[in-house]
GROMACS .gro file of C-alpha atoms in nm:
model
  412
    1MET     CA    1   0.450  -0.157  -3.345
    2ASP     CA    2   0.208   0.132  -3.306
    3TRP     CA    3   0.436   0.422  -3.394
    4ASP     CA    4   0.179   0.687  -3.294
    5VAL     CA    5   0.150   0.540  -2.943
    6SER     CA    6   0.527   0.499  -2.908
    7ILE     CA    7   0.600   0.853  -3.022
    8ALA     CA    8   0.338   0.995  -2.784
    9SER     CA    9   0.477   0.795  -2.493
   10LEU     CA   10   0.838   0.885  -2.561
   11SER     CA   11   0.749   1.251  -2.617
   12THR     CA   12   0.563   1.260  -2.288
   13ALA     CA   13   0.854   1.094  -2.107
   14LEU     CA   14   1.098   1.343  -2.262
   15GLY     CA   15   0.878   1.637  -2.161
   16ILE     CA   16   0.852   1.510  -1.804
   17GLY     CA   17   1.228   1.466  -1.779
   18LEU     CA   18   1.294   1.813  -1.916
   19LEU     CA   19   1.040   1.968  -1.678
   20VAL     CA   20   1.171   1.793  -1.367
   21GLY     CA   21   1.530   1.846  -1.476
   22THR     CA   22   1.477   2.218  -1.526
   23VAL     CA   23   1.348   2.258  -1.172
   24ARG     CA   24   1.633   2.051  -1.031
   25GLU     CA   25   1.889   2.247  -1.235
   26ARG     CA   26   1.769   2.578  -1.089
   27HIS     CA   27   1.778   2.447  -0.731
   28HIS     CA   28   2.130   2.296  -0.735
   29ALA     CA   29   2.399   2.435  -0.511
   30PRO     CA   30   2.693   2.557  -0.727
   31ASP     CA   31   2.941   2.320  -0.562
   32ARG     CA   32   2.719   2.011  -0.564
   33ILE     CA   33   2.908   1.702  -0.686
   34GLY     CA   34   2.734   1.446  -0.904
   35LYS     CA   35   2.422   1.654  -0.947
   36ALA     CA   36   2.143   1.539  -1.182
   37GLY     CA   37   2.006   1.825  -1.387
   38LEU     CA   38   1.806   1.887  -1.701
   39ARG     CA   39   1.984   1.644  -1.938
   40THR     CA   40   2.016   1.370  -1.677
   41HIS     CA   41   1.647   1.370  -1.591
   42ALA     CA   42   1.548   1.377  -1.957
   43LEU     CA   43   1.765   1.071  -2.018
   44LEU     CA   44   1.631   0.898  -1.706
   45ALA     CA   45   1.269   0.947  -1.814
   46LEU     CA   46   1.349   0.814  -2.161
   47THR     CA   47   1.527   0.519  -2.000
   48GLY     CA   48   1.217   0.439  -1.801
   49ALA     CA   49   0.993   0.457  -2.108
   50LEU     CA   50   1.223   0.239  -2.318
   51ALA     CA   51   1.278  -0.014  -2.038
   52ALA     CA   52   0.902  -0.044  -1.979
   53GLY     CA   53   0.862  -0.119  -2.348
   54PHE     CA   54   1.091  -0.422  -2.311
   55GLY     CA   55   0.904  -0.557  -2.009
   56THR     CA   56   0.906  -0.567  -1.631
   57GLY     CA   57   1.249  -0.729  -1.607
   58ALA     CA   58   1.416  -0.455  -1.808
   59LEU     CA   59   1.246  -0.188  -1.599
   60LEU     CA   60   1.367  -0.348  -1.275
   61VAL     CA   61   1.723  -0.360  -1.409
   62ALA     CA   62   1.701   0.007  -1.509
   63LEU     CA   63   1.571   0.104  -1.165
   64ALA     CA   64   1.849  -0.090  -0.994
   65ALA     CA   65   2.112   0.078  -1.211
   66VAL     CA   66   1.972   0.426  -1.143
   67ALA     CA   67   1.951   0.347  -0.772
   68ALA     CA   68   2.318   0.250  -0.774
   69LEU     CA   69   2.406   0.576  -0.950
   70ALA     CA   70   2.198   0.770  -0.698
   71VAL     CA   71   2.379   0.605  -0.407
   72ALA     CA   72   2.715   0.684  -0.565
   73GLY     CA   73   2.613   1.046  -0.620
   74TYR     CA   74   2.485   1.073  -0.265
   75ARG     CA   75   2.813   0.944  -0.119
   76ALA     CA   76   3.018   1.172  -0.341
   77GLY     CA   77   2.808   1.477  -0.254
   78GLY     CA   78   2.829   1.403   0.116
   79ALA     CA   79   3.204   1.464   0.112
   80THR     CA   80   3.170   1.843   0.075
   81HIS     CA   81   2.804   1.920   0.111
   82ASP     CA   82   2.499   1.791   0.292
   83PRO     CA   83   2.323   1.644  -0.012
   84GLY     CA   84   1.986   1.543   0.126
   85LEU     CA   85   1.786   1.277  -0.056
   86THR     CA   86   1.555   1.481  -0.279
   87GLY     CA   87   1.781   1.465  -0.584
   88GLU     CA   88   1.832   1.090  -0.559
   89VAL     CA   89   1.459   1.023  -0.509
   90ALA     CA   90   1.380   1.254  -0.803
   91MET     CA   91   1.604   1.039  -1.026
   92LEU     CA   92   1.407   0.726  -0.945
   93VAL     CA   93   1.078   0.911  -0.988
   94SER     CA   94   1.183   1.029  -1.334
   95VAL     CA   95   1.246   0.669  -1.439
   96LEU     CA   96   0.911   0.555  -1.302
   97LEU     CA   97   0.726   0.842  -1.469
   98GLY     CA   98   0.886   0.750  -1.798
   99ALA     CA   99   0.761   0.395  -1.748
  100VAL     CA  100   0.411   0.517  -1.666
  101ALA     CA  101   0.416   0.721  -1.989
  102GLN     CA  102   0.422   0.394  -2.183
  103GLN     CA  103   0.084   0.295  -2.041
  104SER     CA  104  -0.087   0.629  -1.978
  105PRO     CA  105   0.082   0.942  -2.115
  106ALA     CA  106  -0.188   1.170  -1.969
  107LEU     CA  107  -0.147   1.030  -1.617
  108ALA     CA  108   0.231   1.048  -1.641
  109ALA     CA  109   0.217   1.409  -1.760
  110GLY     CA  110  -0.008   1.510  -1.473
  111LEU     CA  111   0.214   1.336  -1.219
  112GLY     CA  112   0.519   1.497  -1.378
  113VAL     CA  113   0.373   1.844  -1.328
  114LEU     CA  114   0.290   1.756  -0.967
  115VAL     CA  115   0.644   1.629  -0.902
  116ALA     CA  116   0.794   1.942  -1.057
  117ALA     CA  117   0.569   2.163  -0.845
  118LEU     CA  118   0.673   1.979  -0.527
  119LEU     CA  119   1.040   2.014  -0.616
  120TRP     CA  120   0.999   2.384  -0.693
  121ALA     CA  121   0.808   2.455  -0.371
  122LYS     CA  122   1.097   2.360  -0.142
  123ALA     CA  123   1.124   2.699   0.027
  124PRO     CA  124   0.749   2.766   0.068
  125LEU     CA  125   0.689   2.417   0.205
  126ARG     CA  126   0.981   2.447   0.445
  127ARG     CA  127   0.849   2.783   0.568
  128LEU     CA  128   0.500   2.634   0.604
  129SER     CA  129   0.617   2.338   0.809
  130GLN     CA  130   0.876   2.517   1.022
  131GLU     CA  131   0.743   2.872   1.066
  132LEU     CA  132   0.373   2.905   0.982
  133ILE     CA  133   0.237   2.588   1.143
  134SER     CA  134   0.279   2.559   1.517
  135GLU     CA  135   0.358   2.240   1.703
  136ARG     CA  136   0.004   2.234   1.845
  137GLU     CA  137  -0.147   2.265   1.498
  138VAL     CA  138   0.062   1.973   1.375
  139GLN     CA  139  -0.065   1.766   1.668
  140ASP     CA  140  -0.424   1.864   1.589
  141GLY     CA  141  -0.378   1.773   1.223
  142LEU     CA  142  -0.236   1.432   1.310
  143LEU     CA  143  -0.518   1.372   1.558
  144LEU     CA  144  -0.777   1.457   1.293
  145ALA     CA  145  -0.609   1.232   1.037
  146ALA     CA  146  -0.588   0.943   1.284
  147SER     CA  147  -0.952   0.988   1.381
  148ALA     CA  148  -1.071   0.984   1.020
  149LEU     CA  149  -0.834   0.733   0.862
  150VAL     CA  150  -0.747   0.495   1.147
  151ILE     CA  151  -1.021   0.491   1.410
  152LEU     CA  152  -1.330   0.542   1.192
  153PRO     CA  153  -1.274   0.239   0.963
  154LEU     CA  154  -1.230   0.014   1.268
  155LEU     CA  155  -1.561   0.102   1.433
  156PRO     CA  156  -1.865  -0.120   1.369
  157ASP     CA  157  -2.158   0.021   1.172
  158ARG     CA  158  -2.416  -0.181   1.367
  159ALA     CA  159  -2.600  -0.069   1.679
  160VAL     CA  160  -2.434  -0.152   2.011
  161ASP     CA  161  -2.740  -0.108   2.234
  162PRO     CA  162  -3.040  -0.342   2.274
  163TRP     CA  163  -3.276  -0.090   2.111
  164GLY     CA  164  -3.073  -0.050   1.792
  165VAL     CA  165  -3.019   0.324   1.837
  166VAL     CA  166  -2.650   0.399   1.897
  167GLN     CA  167  -2.399   0.324   1.619
  168LEU     CA  168  -2.037   0.391   1.706
  169SER     CA  169  -1.936   0.458   1.345
  170MET     CA  170  -2.210   0.718   1.303
  171LEU     CA  171  -2.118   0.890   1.630
  172TRP     CA  172  -1.750   0.895   1.536
  173LYS     CA  173  -1.835   1.045   1.196
  174ILE     CA  174  -1.992   1.333   1.385
  175VAL     CA  175  -1.679   1.365   1.603
  176VAL     CA  176  -1.462   1.378   1.290
  177LEU     CA  177  -1.701   1.627   1.132
  178ILE     CA  178  -1.682   1.862   1.430
  179MET     CA  179  -1.303   1.835   1.439
  180ALA     CA  180  -1.278   1.897   1.064
  181THR     CA  181  -1.499   2.205   1.074
  182GLY     CA  182  -1.295   2.339   1.362
  183MET     CA  183  -0.976   2.282   1.165
  184LEU     CA  184  -1.127   2.452   0.858
  185GLY     CA  185  -1.232   2.752   1.062
  186HIS     CA  186  -0.892   2.776   1.229
  187VAL     CA  187  -0.710   2.765   0.894
  188ALA     CA  188  -0.943   3.027   0.748
  189ARG     CA  189  -0.889   3.261   1.042
  190ARG     CA  190  -0.513   3.213   1.015
  191ALA     CA  191  -0.534   3.292   0.644
  192VAL     CA  192  -0.737   3.613   0.668
  193GLY     CA  193  -0.633   3.722   1.017
  194ALA     CA  194  -0.867   3.767   1.310
  195ARG     CA  195  -0.814   4.142   1.309
  196ARG     CA  196  -0.986   4.173   0.972
  197GLY     CA  197  -1.309   4.206   1.168
  198LEU     CA  198  -1.571   4.047   1.381
  199PRO     CA  199  -1.764   3.871   1.100
  200VAL     CA  200  -1.487   3.622   1.021
  201ALA     CA  201  -1.422   3.554   1.387
  202GLY     CA  202  -1.793   3.517   1.461
  203PHE     CA  203  -1.865   3.275   1.180
  204PHE     CA  204  -1.574   3.041   1.248
  205SER     CA  205  -1.617   3.047   1.625
  206GLY     CA  206  -1.969   2.915   1.570
  207PHE     CA  207  -1.832   2.583   1.452
  208ALA     CA  208  -1.681   2.534   1.796
  209SER     CA  209  -1.966   2.669   2.010
  210SER     CA  210  -2.228   2.919   1.899
  211THR     CA  211  -2.347   2.951   2.259
  212ALA     CA  212  -1.999   3.054   2.374
  213ALA     CA  213  -1.982   3.296   2.079
  214VAL     CA  214  -2.309   3.465   2.179
  215VAL     CA  215  -2.180   3.506   2.533
  216SER     CA  216  -1.835   3.636   2.434
  217PHE     CA  217  -1.970   3.884   2.181
  218GLY     CA  218  -2.229   3.993   2.435
  219HIS     CA  219  -1.950   4.075   2.679
  220LEU     CA  220  -1.769   4.264   2.402
  221SER     CA  221  -2.088   4.458   2.333
  222ARG     CA  222  -2.109   4.565   2.697
  223ALA     CA  223  -1.740   4.660   2.713
  224GLN     CA  224  -1.739   4.850   2.381
  225PRO     CA  225  -2.086   4.988   2.300
  226ALA     CA  226  -1.959   5.120   1.966
  227LEU     CA  227  -1.919   4.758   1.857
  228ARG     CA  228  -2.269   4.652   1.966
  229ALA     CA  229  -2.416   4.618   1.616
  230ALA     CA  230  -2.108   4.441   1.482
  231SER     CA  231  -2.097   4.212   1.787
  232ALA     CA  232  -2.461   4.114   1.736
  233SER     CA  233  -2.390   4.040   1.370
  234ALA     CA  234  -2.091   3.827   1.467
  235ALA     CA  235  -2.312   3.632   1.710
  236LEU     CA  236  -2.567   3.573   1.434
  237LEU     CA  237  -2.294   3.453   1.200
  238ALA     CA  238  -2.184   3.211   1.472
  239ASN     CA  239  -2.538   3.073   1.474
  240LEU     CA  240  -2.521   3.050   1.095
  241ALA     CA  241  -2.220   2.823   1.134
  242SER     CA  242  -2.415   2.620   1.390
  243VAL     CA  243  -2.702   2.573   1.143
  244LEU     CA  244  -2.459   2.464   0.872
  245LEU     CA  245  -2.308   2.214   1.115
  246LEU     CA  246  -2.662   2.093   1.192
  247VAL     CA  247  -2.718   2.020   0.823
  248ALA     CA  248  -2.388   1.833   0.806
  249VAL     CA  249  -2.480   1.623   1.112
  250VAL     CA  250  -2.820   1.543   0.961
  251ALA     CA  251  -2.652   1.439   0.637
  252ALA     CA  252  -2.424   1.203   0.830
  253VAL     CA  253  -2.725   1.035   0.992
  254SER     CA  254  -2.991   1.060   0.719
  255PRO     CA  255  -2.887   1.188   0.374
  256THR     CA  256  -3.250   1.169   0.258
  257LEU     CA  257  -3.365   1.409   0.529
  258ALA     CA  258  -3.073   1.642   0.453
  259GLN     CA  259  -3.201   1.674   0.096
  260ALA     CA  260  -3.557   1.731   0.217
  261ILE     CA  261  -3.458   2.020   0.446
  262ALA     CA  262  -3.209   2.181   0.208
  263TRP     CA  263  -3.436   2.467   0.099
  264PRO     CA  264  -3.586   2.536   0.445
  265MET     CA  265  -3.239   2.549   0.599
  266ALA     CA  266  -3.118   2.771   0.314
  267SER     CA  267  -3.408   3.007   0.389
  268ALA     CA  268  -3.318   3.006   0.759
  269CYS     CA  269  -2.956   3.088   0.675
  270ALA     CA  270  -3.069   3.370   0.447
  271GLY     CA  271  -3.270   3.520   0.733
  272LEU     CA  272  -2.966   3.516   0.959
  273LEU     CA  273  -2.746   3.669   0.690
  274LEU     CA  274  -2.997   3.948   0.623
  275VAL     CA  275  -3.003   4.069   0.984
  276ALA     CA  276  -2.626   4.017   1.024
  277ALA     CA  277  -2.553   4.224   0.713
  278HIS     CA  278  -2.780   4.501   0.841
  279GLY     CA  279  -2.585   4.512   1.166
  280LEU     CA  280  -2.249   4.518   0.989
  281LEU     CA  281  -2.358   4.810   0.772
  282ARG     CA  282  -2.460   5.004   1.082
  283GLY     CA  283  -2.154   4.942   1.296
  284ASN     CA  284  -1.776   4.916   1.296
  285ALA     CA  285  -1.647   4.564   1.235
  286ASP     CA  286  -1.279   4.631   1.295
  287GLY     CA  287  -1.258   4.589   1.670
  288LEU     CA  288  -1.159   4.232   1.738
  289PRO     CA  289  -0.866   4.243   1.980
  290ALA     CA  290  -0.757   3.880   1.978
  291GLY     CA  291  -0.611   3.641   1.723
  292PRO     CA  292  -0.726   3.289   1.643
  293GLU     CA  293  -0.731   3.023   1.908
  294PRO     CA  294  -0.403   2.834   1.946
  295ARG     CA  295  -0.592   2.506   1.897
  296ALA     CA  296  -0.784   2.420   1.583
  297PHE     CA  297  -1.039   2.220   1.781
  298ARG     CA  298  -1.094   2.060   2.118
  299ILE     CA  299  -1.135   1.683   2.106
  300SER     CA  300  -1.310   1.698   2.443
  301HIS     CA  301  -1.578   1.923   2.296
  302ALA     CA  302  -1.632   1.690   1.999
  303LEU     CA  303  -1.651   1.384   2.225
  304LEU     CA  304  -1.892   1.560   2.458
  305ILE     CA  305  -2.126   1.644   2.169
  306ALA     CA  306  -2.112   1.281   2.052
  307LEU     CA  307  -2.191   1.163   2.404
  308VAL     CA  308  -2.483   1.406   2.430
  309ILE     CA  309  -2.610   1.285   2.091
  310ALA     CA  310  -2.601   0.925   2.211
  311VAL     CA  311  -2.786   1.014   2.533
  312VAL     CA  312  -3.048   1.217   2.345
  313MET     CA  313  -3.101   0.930   2.099
  314LEU     CA  314  -3.153   0.685   2.383
  315LEU     CA  315  -3.386   0.927   2.562
  316SER     CA  316  -3.584   0.989   2.244
  317GLU     CA  317  -3.618   0.616   2.186
  318ALA     CA  318  -3.740   0.570   2.543
  319LEU     CA  319  -3.995   0.850   2.498
  320HIS     CA  320  -4.096   0.705   2.164
  321ARG     CA  321  -4.162   0.365   2.317
  322ALA     CA  322  -4.354   0.522   2.605
  323PHE     CA  323  -4.549   0.801   2.433
  324GLY     CA  324  -4.504   0.747   2.059
  325ASP     CA  325  -4.368   0.994   1.802
  326ALA     CA  326  -4.494   1.298   1.995
  327GLY     CA  327  -4.293   1.201   2.301
  328ALA     CA  328  -3.974   1.149   2.101
  329MET     CA  329  -4.014   1.482   1.922
  330THR     CA  330  -4.079   1.662   2.250
  331GLY     CA  331  -3.761   1.517   2.395
  332ALA     CA  332  -3.558   1.629   2.093
  333ILE     CA  333  -3.696   1.984   2.109
  334VAL     CA  334  -3.617   2.009   2.479
  335ALA     CA  335  -3.265   1.883   2.406
  336ALA     CA  336  -3.223   2.156   2.141
  337LEU     CA  337  -3.236   2.415   2.421
  338ALA     CA  338  -2.891   2.288   2.525
  339GLU     CA  339  -2.740   2.114   2.220
  340LEU     CA  340  -2.879   2.169   1.870
  341GLN     CA  341  -2.670   1.909   1.687
  342ALA     CA  342  -2.762   1.632   1.931
  343ALA     CA  343  -3.131   1.704   1.890
  344ALA     CA  344  -3.096   1.719   1.512
  345ALA     CA  345  -2.921   1.383   1.507
  346SER     CA  346  -3.206   1.234   1.709
  347VAL     CA  347  -3.470   1.363   1.466
  348ALA     CA  348  -3.262   1.246   1.170
  349ARG     CA  349  -3.236   0.898   1.318
  350MET     CA  350  -3.612   0.879   1.362
  351ALA     CA  351  -3.654   0.986   1.001
  352SER     CA  352  -3.402   0.727   0.878
  353THR     CA  353  -3.583   0.445   1.063
  354GLY     CA  354  -3.925   0.548   0.935
  355SER     CA  355  -4.059   0.661   1.274
  356LEU     CA  356  -4.113   1.006   1.125
  357SER     CA  357  -4.213   1.099   0.771
  358ALA     CA  358  -4.001   1.346   0.579
  359ALA     CA  359  -4.256   1.622   0.638
  360GLN     CA  360  -4.278   1.550   1.011
  361ALA     CA  361  -3.898   1.547   1.041
  362ALA     CA  362  -3.872   1.874   0.848
  363TRP     CA  363  -4.118   2.042   1.084
  364GLY     CA  364  -3.926   1.886   1.369
  365MET     CA  365  -3.618   2.074   1.249
  366VAL     CA  366  -3.818   2.397   1.258
  367GLY     CA  367  -3.907   2.314   1.617
  368LEU     CA  368  -3.540   2.267   1.695
  369LEU     CA  369  -3.457   2.606   1.544
  370ALA     CA  370  -3.731   2.765   1.753
  371ALA     CA  371  -3.600   2.603   2.071
  372MET     CA  372  -3.245   2.714   1.990
  373SER     CA  373  -3.368   3.068   1.922
  374ILE     CA  374  -3.537   3.086   2.261
  375ALA     CA  375  -3.228   2.967   2.444
  376LYS     CA  376  -2.985   3.190   2.254
  377SER     CA  377  -3.210   3.496   2.288
  378VAL     CA  378  -3.220   3.462   2.664
  379ILE     CA  379  -2.841   3.420   2.670
  380ALA     CA  380  -2.797   3.727   2.449
  381PHE     CA  381  -3.008   3.949   2.676
  382VAL     CA  382  -2.825   3.827   2.986
  383SER     CA  383  -2.473   3.858   2.844
  384GLY     CA  384  -2.501   4.167   2.625
  385GLY     CA  385  -2.791   4.372   2.752
  386GLY     CA  386  -3.114   4.489   2.591
  387ALA     CA  387  -2.990   4.640   2.265
  388TYR     CA  388  -2.758   4.347   2.189
  389GLY     CA  389  -3.027   4.096   2.288
  390ARG     CA  390  -3.288   4.257   2.064
  391GLN     CA  391  -3.061   4.247   1.760
  392VAL     CA  392  -2.965   3.885   1.816
  393THR     CA  393  -3.327   3.789   1.884
  394ALA     CA  394  -3.443   3.962   1.566
  395GLY     CA  395  -3.203   3.754   1.358
  396LEU     CA  396  -3.296   3.429   1.531
  397VAL     CA  397  -3.670   3.498   1.496
  398LEU     CA  398  -3.629   3.574   1.127
  399MET     CA  399  -3.422   3.257   1.089
  400THR     CA  400  -3.698   3.046   1.244
  401ALA     CA  401  -3.973   3.218   1.047
  402ALA     CA  402  -3.785   3.177   0.720
  403GLY     CA  403  -3.719   2.811   0.797
  404ALA     CA  404  -4.088   2.758   0.877
  405ALA     CA  405  -4.192   2.930   0.555
  406GLY     CA  406  -3.952   2.720   0.352
  407THR     CA  407  -4.078   2.404   0.519
  408TRP     CA  408  -4.440   2.499   0.452
  409LEU     CA  409  -4.366   2.560   0.085
  410THR     CA  410  -4.180   2.230   0.040
  411THR     CA  411  -4.418   2.005   0.236
  412ARG     CA  412  -4.764   2.132   0.142
   0.00000   0.00000   0.00000
């Protein structure tokens, strides 16, 4: 027998039992009958370690015996108190962790700390699930999980059209990505509070729709001229989120192109941040009147973007077959006037199939930024007036120029 291994395993099992038992001891109701506390859990963990040493049969017998004790304790506790099941489940977990300690003490110790933390966090977790998270947010979370873990694995990764352009799995990855970024933004805004200022609201609203953000902050600029500089900065931060989402969409379609445009896109983001920071330093950023949206994301918006991406891909392929690479790139740039991510996905697909070189695709992304800047600048002037439009346009022009400079440096 390897005494060093046995001592380490039994010591780990004992430590796990003492840790879990301490937490359970502190959370017991004073009148609880048949409660399992510090000593009981220490003994249970040791039982699991010793039983595992004798083999699988002995471990199964030990688990059955502990399960019988847990059932007896549950029935006895139910006579005078609503016992719940946490204590009984914790008893079985202590035995299993002791058994795991025989094979991997480090893994068992880590799991033991995790179990103890979950047991300790009863009140915070109950408050999170019952008070902090709304029913709508739970529905959105379940929808996101089902989309990523149930629907996505079932979709084929081969093209479904005769031209080999549209892949359902790739399109659904983009849907999941848009939903996930919306959820992340919603959680962040809930955490910091929308009233902390326009910058947070602007950035996270850009993941949903940067165009809508430019319009809404333009209206705010007209209604409250004192917030004009801060509103323009918030609109630029919304476009920053849109550029980050563009990079994520490109990575989902063509990871190679995403690496190639990393520095140019970083330069473009830096240009946006520079003008946005200048506006925030000039104005008051404490005027946001509304809280976060009640929904983390809109599935209809994500599906619409995926549908637009599929249409743009098919259109680009048709233009490519009719007029070559120039025709496909022209179609993508025109599409960027309305939907940046769809156009970016089209360019990324052409790069992944070899229709465009990495340098051509990188310059294509600059063209998309330029098209987006034109569209958003016009929207800014219309929605927010001259001063707001000039500030937004300055940031978008600097973004495009910085992206072009970065592309020139990386492709020459």
